[in-house]
Amino acid sequence: MKWLGNRLASGTLRQSQQVSILMKSVLIVEDEILVAMDLERILEDAGYRVAAIAADQKEAMSAGGGVDLAFVDINLRDGATGPEIARDLAERFGVRIVYVTANPAQIGEPAVNALGCIRKPFNEADILAAAALANADQQDVTEHKDIIRL
């Protein structure tokens, strides 16, 4: 949050970006704890609120209400349930989806609110660019070469 505070104080973030970043609540659907913690760190440092980390379908669905965005892996603790979880989160709760996987071909039919896919291994810029796609003011988002648009 210190990084965001410095950006806010220096004026490098416009008012519309400040508000939209601070309001976003994120669900991380990932069973590899080190990957999940890395995502959490990246997002929280940028001002997003990570509501929960879920490692399987049951955890994801119980945490899905009230979040704006979910980063969803395909292969989880309970199998290749990521695509189904993404579709359920989008349909039940209106959550926007970003897939994070080494196997994009396994996505199949993307969720209705799917914004794109980031290949593993990812970097911080990939995650932040994908999160920016979920902001209400998408006119400020430029295409990012590492986000596969669905």
Tab-separated table of C-alpha atoms in Angstrom:
chain	number	residue	atom	x	y	z
A	1	MET	CA	0.000	0.000	0.000
A	2	LYS	CA	3.011	2.257	0.546
A	3	TRP	CA	3.726	2.188	-3.208
A	4	LEU	CA	0.164	3.311	-3.974
A	5	GLY	CA	0.309	6.046	-1.326
A	6	ASN	CA	3.464	7.420	-2.917
A	7	ARG	CA	1.806	7.369	-6.355
A	8	LEU	CA	-1.282	9.102	-4.943
A	9	ALA	CA	0.790	11.772	-3.188
A	10	SER	CA	2.941	12.451	-6.226
A	11	GLY	CA	-0.098	12.833	-8.463
A	12	THR	CA	0.977	10.155	-10.941
A	13	LEU	CA	-2.401	8.437	-10.624
A	14	ARG	CA	-5.411	10.403	-11.798
A	15	GLN	CA	-8.413	10.736	-9.488
A	16	SER	CA	-10.521	8.220	-11.481
A	17	GLN	CA	-7.731	5.628	-11.269
A	18	GLN	CA	-7.278	6.230	-7.529
A	19	VAL	CA	-10.918	5.537	-6.759
A	20	SER	CA	-11.284	2.521	-9.034
A	21	ILE	CA	-8.150	0.793	-7.763
A	22	LEU	CA	-9.072	1.295	-4.123
A	23	MET	CA	-12.532	-0.194	-4.609
A	24	LYS	CA	-11.575	-3.438	-6.363
A	25	SER	CA	-11.948	-6.633	-4.398
A	26	VAL	CA	-10.141	-9.692	-5.744
A	27	LEU	CA	-10.477	-13.444	-5.309
A	28	ILE	CA	-7.441	-15.596	-6.072
A	29	VAL	CA	-8.306	-19.159	-7.126
A	30	GLU	CA	-4.974	-20.973	-6.959
A	31	ASP	CA	-3.875	-24.136	-5.128
A	32	GLU	CA	-0.119	-23.484	-5.223
A	33	ILE	CA	0.343	-21.386	-2.091
A	34	LEU	CA	3.544	-19.639	-3.222
A	35	VAL	CA	1.901	-18.583	-6.490
A	36	ALA	CA	-1.196	-17.426	-4.595
A	37	MET	CA	0.896	-15.430	-2.134
A	38	ASP	CA	2.821	-13.801	-4.972
A	39	LEU	CA	-0.447	-12.760	-6.633
A	40	GLU	CA	-1.726	-11.462	-3.306
A	41	ARG	CA	1.413	-9.374	-2.726
A	42	ILE	CA	1.334	-7.873	-6.225
A	43	LEU	CA	-2.340	-6.935	-5.966
A	44	GLU	CA	-2.265	-5.592	-2.419
A	45	ASP	CA	0.833	-3.506	-3.119
A	46	ALA	CA	-1.108	-1.897	-5.974
A	47	GLY	CA	-4.089	-1.074	-3.732
A	48	TYR	CA	-6.445	-3.951	-4.474
A	49	ARG	CA	-8.143	-5.799	-1.619
A	50	VAL	CA	-7.660	-9.568	-1.758
A	51	ALA	CA	-10.853	-10.965	-0.250
A	52	ALA	CA	-9.707	-14.601	-0.209
A	53	ILE	CA	-7.450	-17.255	-1.644
A	54	ALA	CA	-9.288	-20.420	-2.690
A	55	ALA	CA	-7.652	-23.725	-3.594
A	56	ASP	CA	-10.731	-25.561	-4.862
A	57	GLN	CA	-14.305	-25.169	-6.081
A	58	LYS	CA	-15.969	-25.200	-2.660
A	59	GLU	CA	-13.692	-22.471	-1.264
A	60	ALA	CA	-14.005	-20.364	-4.413
A	61	MET	CA	-17.786	-20.428	-4.452
A	62	SER	CA	-18.098	-19.603	-0.757
A	63	ALA	CA	-15.770	-16.599	-1.225
A	64	GLY	CA	-17.167	-15.444	-4.599
A	65	GLY	CA	-19.940	-13.147	-3.427
A	66	GLY	CA	-18.870	-9.530	-3.141
A	67	VAL	CA	-15.708	-9.674	-5.235
A	68	ASP	CA	-15.191	-7.718	-8.440
A	69	LEU	CA	-12.447	-9.779	-10.045
A	70	ALA	CA	-11.054	-13.317	-9.814
A	71	PHE	CA	-7.705	-14.626	-10.975
A	72	VAL	CA	-8.421	-18.295	-11.707
A	73	ASP	CA	-5.996	-21.147	-12.316
A	74	ILE	CA	-7.249	-24.119	-14.347
A	75	ASN	CA	-5.819	-27.116	-12.504
A	76	LEU	CA	-6.624	-26.939	-8.810
A	77	ARG	CA	-6.616	-29.175	-5.760
A	78	ASP	CA	-9.861	-30.808	-6.887
A	79	GLY	CA	-8.818	-31.276	-10.533
A	80	ALA	CA	-9.282	-29.180	-13.666
A	81	THR	CA	-12.197	-27.279	-12.141
A	82	GLY	CA	-10.963	-23.746	-12.912
A	83	PRO	CA	-13.076	-23.220	-16.051
A	84	GLU	CA	-16.244	-24.340	-14.247
A	85	ILE	CA	-15.425	-22.156	-11.233
A	86	ALA	CA	-14.867	-19.158	-13.513
A	87	ARG	CA	-18.204	-19.692	-15.279
A	88	ASP	CA	-20.032	-20.088	-11.939
A	89	LEU	CA	-18.435	-16.962	-10.445
A	90	ALA	CA	-19.335	-14.940	-13.530
A	91	GLU	CA	-22.919	-16.217	-13.756
A	92	ARG	CA	-23.815	-16.209	-10.045
A	93	PHE	CA	-21.982	-13.121	-8.863
A	94	GLY	CA	-21.036	-11.125	-11.992
A	95	VAL	CA	-17.330	-11.496	-11.215
A	96	ARG	CA	-14.880	-10.571	-13.960
A	97	ILE	CA	-12.408	-13.353	-14.681
A	98	VAL	CA	-8.723	-13.477	-15.566
A	99	TYR	CA	-7.352	-16.963	-16.130
A	100	VAL	CA	-3.791	-17.597	-14.898
A	101	THR	CA	-2.495	-20.873	-16.285
A	102	ALA	CA	0.328	-22.613	-18.078
A	103	ASN	CA	-2.310	-24.374	-20.224
A	104	PRO	CA	-4.649	-21.815	-21.896
A	105	ALA	CA	-6.010	-24.516	-24.235
A	106	GLN	CA	-7.700	-26.125	-21.216
A	107	ILE	CA	-9.977	-23.118	-20.687
A	108	GLY	CA	-12.482	-24.288	-23.290
A	109	GLU	CA	-15.499	-21.979	-23.414
A	110	PRO	CA	-14.505	-18.888	-21.387
A	111	ALA	CA	-16.742	-17.404	-18.717
A	112	VAL	CA	-19.087	-14.645	-19.896
A	113	ASN	CA	-17.102	-12.041	-17.932
A	114	ALA	CA	-13.671	-13.363	-18.924
A	115	LEU	CA	-11.220	-10.576	-19.692
A	116	GLY	CA	-8.281	-12.694	-20.752
A	117	CYS	CA	-5.607	-15.167	-19.827
A	118	ILE	CA	-2.107	-14.764	-18.443
A	119	ARG	CA	0.392	-17.559	-18.982
A	120	LYS	CA	2.429	-18.915	-16.106
A	121	PRO	CA	5.034	-17.998	-15.210
A	122	PHE	CA	3.713	-14.445	-15.003
A	123	ASN	CA	5.283	-11.179	-13.947
A	124	GLU	CA	3.979	-8.260	-11.931
A	125	ALA	CA	3.257	-6.116	-15.002
A	126	ASP	CA	1.065	-8.884	-16.479
A	127	ILE	CA	-1.030	-9.132	-13.320
A	128	LEU	CA	-1.455	-5.387	-12.910
A	129	ALA	CA	-2.365	-4.907	-16.580
A	130	ALA	CA	-5.006	-7.627	-16.297
A	131	ALA	CA	-6.390	-6.125	-13.090
A	132	ALA	CA	-6.602	-2.741	-14.837
A	133	LEU	CA	-8.875	-4.315	-17.461
A	134	ALA	CA	-11.439	-4.898	-14.724
A	135	ASN	CA	-11.584	-1.227	-13.752
A	136	ALA	CA	-14.646	0.677	-14.827
A	137	ASP	CA	-12.564	3.214	-16.764
A	138	GLN	CA	-11.099	0.874	-19.388
A	139	GLN	CA	-10.248	3.657	-21.846
A	140	ASP	CA	-6.934	4.142	-20.021
A	141	VAL	CA	-5.889	0.522	-20.568
A	142	THR	CA	-3.628	-0.223	-23.470
A	143	GLU	CA	-3.190	-3.697	-24.904
A	144	HIS	CA	-0.587	-5.712	-23.059
A	145	LYS	CA	1.400	-8.219	-25.073
A	146	ASP	CA	1.267	-10.919	-22.386
A	147	ILE	CA	-2.497	-10.906	-21.857
A	148	ILE	CA	-4.329	-13.266	-24.183
A	149	ARG	CA	-7.693	-11.601	-24.872
A	150	LEU	CA	-10.603	-14.040	-25.047
